[in-house]
């Protein structure tokens, strides 16, 4: 074996050179890897003993892509394209030995090889669009030549990895093998023995010939793929570049791809998306977690309450292969809950997202009972009952008596005091909040609320459970509404005020949609049900004049066909309602509020700046330990567009100074002291500091 450099080695056995990378954790194609790969292929090509070449990796995966940490910094030669071209130009056959995930640059280097084999559980894809860029090392030029521009544009714009079996069917890989390196060696020996031609993907014309003649099918595929991405730069650039694969010669297509890549990689949208990528991985790290704390193993789960949330949470366990029992108060509620779960799975089967066999397997993991003794034999209990502190305390008292020592006792509360819930047990250290977002089986975010009593083991177990369920766990402190709902409450207050002051639901929703949210706040309220907030306000003795009046009139949103909007005949499309405008006018008059025209700019600022202000307070109080955690909460729990980076990232783009000035103005205008700029925000404005730097010290220390 020859060690080419610290991360690449080369072994020649029976005339086959095996080039292997070993660069943990994911064999990203950073500078040392690229340099070693180039030197290795040159050496293998020059060695007369070598007849064929295999490219593989050690560790947990084939190359998972370019090293994202190098983006935005000056490129250190050799670039990935140069490396790929060296493999492609080899006069000796080169076979890529794929396992784990061949993503981005990882798949691109494999596309530069003459052949590709993969293990059955491997996944391949070009996910660059999710980082706000496009495949920048030939992916947009080679993939269309392999699978046709129509399929390529769909795959590249979606950025979703595809399983080996599908990649084989599409012709992206040539064979599925039991063991990647051995399989690739056998494959290359066969190529040599049979004298198979070394066709370079760049030279293939067959799959792009039709589009060259008539691009209609490509244009239709491109339109369908980008439908959801108005205003987002990367998907449009992906389309442009894939189009170049059949309108330009290969080398010109490559040059254009590079230019598009360079433009995107320095843009705010890509910076935002990379920020979310790294922040998401950072969020589950707890700075004060001592080394060596081990999470408990979760083999069985219990969910208290089979309503919409409880059912969704039970589905999460079943989807992860963990047996789960729902505890309900009556057989009737239990049957209803299980039926709802079955229906939800059935919809996925109908849509083709889930095979019937998989549904049956998952549903079989979900049991139901009215017998609380089941709690004595579980590793985790998640309580998901009505949002009422007294009830929750009572339930936790009961759990305390029944659960075996060490069972994690979690509450899916969205606002309530987790300290108080913990205190209703004799083991407050075992209690945490696990706040799922609706629909629980779909939404990625999981706020893990640590109370002042939560033990480090409990927090570690909750984080591990979240990951097991495929969620993005963010550890937060205990306060009213935690991170997400506490900030949302500020937006809701402004929504109500804006109605009184002269804006309509459609005016405000349009501004929020334009920013990139999938739904505006009023349409969202109608979907969730206006009665939810109404009940909370009644319990707290607060008022929202317009929304309360809508609720008093039985207008709860989509479920009653009317809310802020009208929904005709079960339609989900919101239609503006002049009655709501009239109602707002009446309420404004009664409250002595003078109505006026409200500009788009003002709506924008009042939707977003009060939330940013609350984020600053959340950081001041240590409820979130990093500004980036808040961004993750909003990106994965509330639909903040990832290309806008989250509230704190966005605030840094605008600058604290401008936000402080605007907040001071709105505090004066509304007389709401809550809108006065937070201390931290003022400090950032005075010092020119950034949210992005908050928590970085903890990151380094962790
Ligand atoms: N560059 C740098 N670091 C990376 C990385 C990359 N491409 N991919 C993952 N990492 C890091 C993560 O940040 C994480 O670091 P910490 O442990 O310090 O938090 C570590 O590797 C492990 O990652 P995960 O926690 O995500 O591990 P996982 O096993 O859950 O997932 C994965 C592995 C599927 C490869 C996932 O990490 C992933 O999707 N990575 C990104 C893949 C990607 O987008 N590739 C395209 C890159 S862009 C490109 O290639 C451009 C081009 O055209 C040339």
CSV table of N, CA, C and O in Angstrom, one decimal, residues 613 616 620 656-657 659-661 663-664 676-689 691:
chain,number,residue,atom,x,y,z
A,613,UNK,N,-37.1,40.9,17.9
A,613,UNK,CA,-36.9,41.5,19.2
A,613,UNK,C,-37.1,40.5,20.3
A,613,UNK,O,-36.3,40.4,21.3
A,616,UNK,N,-34.2,38.2,20.6
A,616,UNK,CA,-33.1,38.8,21.4
A,616,UNK,C,-33.3,38.6,22.9
A,616,UNK,O,-32.4,38.3,23.7
A,620,UNK,N,-31.1,36.7,25.6
A,620,UNK,CA,-30.7,37.4,26.9
A,620,UNK,C,-30.9,36.5,28.1
A,620,UNK,O,-30.1,36.4,29.0
A,656,UNK,N,-29.0,45.4,13.0
A,656,UNK,CA,-29.7,45.6,14.3
A,656,UNK,C,-30.1,47.1,14.4
A,656,UNK,O,-31.2,47.4,14.9
A,657,UNK,N,-29.3,48.0,13.8
A,657,UNK,CA,-29.6,49.4,13.9
A,657,UNK,C,-30.9,49.8,13.3
A,657,UNK,O,-31.8,50.5,13.9
A,659,UNK,N,-33.4,47.8,12.7
A,659,UNK,CA,-34.5,47.1,13.4
A,659,UNK,C,-34.8,47.9,14.7
A,659,UNK,O,-36.0,48.1,15.0
A,660,UNK,N,-33.8,48.3,15.4
A,660,UNK,CA,-34.0,49.1,16.6
A,660,UNK,C,-34.8,50.4,16.3
A,660,UNK,O,-35.8,50.7,17.0
A,661,UNK,N,-34.4,51.1,15.3
A,661,UNK,CA,-35.1,52.3,14.9
A,661,UNK,C,-36.6,52.0,14.6
A,661,UNK,O,-37.5,52.7,15.1
A,663,UNK,N,-38.4,49.5,15.6
A,663,UNK,CA,-39.2,49.0,16.8
A,663,UNK,C,-39.5,50.2,17.7
A,663,UNK,O,-40.6,50.3,18.2
A,664,UNK,N,-38.6,51.2,17.8
A,664,UNK,CA,-38.8,52.3,18.6
A,664,UNK,C,-40.1,53.1,18.1
A,664,UNK,O,-40.9,53.5,18.8
A,676,UNK,N,-40.7,47.8,22.5
A,676,UNK,CA,-39.4,48.5,22.7
A,676,UNK,C,-38.3,47.6,22.5
A,676,UNK,O,-38.3,46.4,22.9
A,677,UNK,N,-37.2,48.1,21.8
A,677,UNK,CA,-36.1,47.2,21.5
A,677,UNK,C,-35.5,46.5,22.7
A,677,UNK,O,-35.3,47.2,23.8
A,678,UNK,N,-35.2,45.2,22.6
A,678,UNK,CA,-34.6,44.5,23.7
A,678,UNK,C,-33.1,45.0,24.0
A,678,UNK,O,-32.5,45.6,23.1
A,679,UNK,N,-32.7,44.8,25.2
A,679,UNK,CA,-31.3,45.3,25.6
A,679,UNK,C,-30.3,44.7,24.6
A,679,UNK,O,-29.4,45.5,24.1
A,680,UNK,N,-30.4,43.5,24.4
A,680,UNK,CA,-29.4,42.8,23.5
A,680,UNK,C,-29.4,43.4,22.1
A,680,UNK,O,-28.3,43.6,21.5
A,681,UNK,N,-30.6,43.7,21.6
A,681,UNK,CA,-30.7,44.2,20.2
A,681,UNK,C,-30.0,45.6,20.2
A,681,UNK,O,-29.3,45.9,19.2
A,682,UNK,N,-30.3,46.4,21.2
A,682,UNK,CA,-29.7,47.7,21.3
A,682,UNK,C,-28.2,47.6,21.4
A,682,UNK,O,-27.4,48.4,20.7
A,683,UNK,N,-27.7,46.6,22.1
A,683,UNK,CA,-26.2,46.5,22.2
A,683,UNK,C,-25.6,46.1,20.8
A,683,UNK,O,-24.6,46.6,20.4
A,684,UNK,N,-26.4,45.2,20.1
A,684,UNK,CA,-25.9,44.8,18.8
A,684,UNK,C,-25.9,46.0,17.9
A,684,UNK,O,-24.9,46.2,17.1
A,685,UNK,N,-26.9,46.9,18.0
A,685,UNK,CA,-27.0,48.1,17.2
A,685,UNK,C,-25.8,49.0,17.5
A,685,UNK,O,-25.2,49.6,16.6
A,686,UNK,N,-25.5,49.2,18.8
A,686,UNK,CA,-24.5,50.1,19.2
A,686,UNK,C,-23.1,49.6,18.8
A,686,UNK,O,-22.2,50.3,18.3
A,687,UNK,N,-22.9,48.3,18.9
A,687,UNK,CA,-21.5,47.7,18.7
A,687,UNK,C,-21.3,47.3,17.2
A,687,UNK,O,-20.2,46.9,16.8
A,688,UNK,N,-22.4,47.2,16.4
A,688,UNK,CA,-22.3,46.6,15.1
A,688,UNK,C,-22.2,45.1,15.2
A,688,UNK,O,-21.7,44.5,14.2
A,689,UNK,N,-22.5,44.5,16.3
A,689,UNK,CA,-22.4,43.1,16.5
A,689,UNK,C,-23.5,42.3,15.7
A,689,UNK,O,-24.4,42.9,15.2
A,691,UNK,N,-26.1,38.7,15.6
A,691,UNK,CA,-26.7,37.6,16.2
A,691,UNK,C,-25.9,36.3,16.0
A,691,UNK,O,-25.7,35.5,16.9
